[in-house]
């Protein structure tokens, strides 16, 4: 909640999507997903808006749907940390966060790359830790199926702990010390070649809503990237995750909760609502509605009418129709929920997908959106938001020009950067050296 010193501050980040179901590709303003100019435009806009960080998503293999590359995947995307290193040269204060998989990398090599980014950017690096257990992705690394699903967070936790041992192998005074790590996942020793970086450790982001993901975030992350659809759901998530911190000796402010959200602006609330409905129809075309349905059902449903009712057959939980996508834990339960919604509201397949697959969205005039964002943070439903625009790369422009000034007028958002590192933007403590 807000304190006597003023409103609770809103943290903001800009998301550049990778596995892309948000972009309205048909819009003539939709630009390249792979040219550096697109990354630069979004990053410069975020920095002009005094955002905490730019967040670059990444996948390690193009998803397949019925044996073909999924229509919404981005082909030709450069590797994330390489892009972020280039962005460090064209930005001054903006944090630079990249998704890097803990399953298909090694601690020494990745710790070195992240520490290098932190040095080159003057202390603005962040790592979004993700995991994978699917053999389809693993085939790119000749490790298909080697990791049991239950072990993915076990490996990720030891990976992160090992990376922190490497970062701490240099003293704050700049002395290099040998390292040695022995554990179930990794056994390495030697000398780390990169001195301790400006932040000590890059900021660590954890993406996940599951119980194991929440626990991992509470134990080890600085930011959790999540999604929830209502104020009440956000408050429940916030209380649950913040309540886990004490058992790890951490304070509530040591972990920032930042859901990924979308927004639509109009001159009036009514105009924005009409525009938002049209955007969702463009995002979920008839073809994409069937694709989304097949991801749950695991069956070829190409013969179904997108404007007709949901299938009356149950999903196939063992299906390989869709590969390279996070598996739905209980597709039968999801299908049951979708059917209940469809029957209660008289929704078609396409209408059901539109209603069930969207992120939390803030829709309205700039004043309405600014008030809603501030309310979520003041009500302890979030510490801030990672904005996922529907246009690349210019989709953030209107928000920075029209919403940020209103948040500043409310006293809920900074009017200038007060520090130089990402940790300072987020109000995070410096890591304690454990050499």
Short mmCIF file of C-alpha atoms in Angstrom, two decimals, residues 28 41 45 61 102 145 173 175 177 197 214-215 252 278 311 380 394 423:
data_model
loop_
_atom_site.label_atom_id
_atom_site.label_comp_id
_atom_site.label_asym_id
_atom_site.label_seq_id
_atom_site.Cartn_x
_atom_site.Cartn_y
_atom_site.Cartn_z
CA UNK A 28 0.79 -1.61 -41.69
CA UNK A 41 13.42 1.88 -31.36
CA UNK A 45 11.33 4.67 -26.33
CA UNK A 61 13.74 -23.87 -31.24
CA UNK A 102 19.24 -22.83 -17.74
CA UNK A 145 14.81 -36.11 -23.37
CA UNK A 173 38.25 -5.02 -4.20
CA UNK A 175 41.08 -9.75 -6.43
CA UNK A 177 40.19 -16.19 -6.37
CA UNK A 197 30.67 -6.44 -12.32
CA UNK A 214 6.86 -19.27 -6.97
CA UNK A 215 9.14 -21.04 -4.51
CA UNK A 252 9.22 -8.06 0.89
CA UNK A 278 -10.74 -5.16 -32.91
CA UNK A 311 -15.47 -29.93 -29.85
CA UNK A 380 -0.51 -4.73 -3.59
CA UNK A 394 6.33 1.50 -32.21
CA UNK A 423 19.24 -2.56 -9.17
#
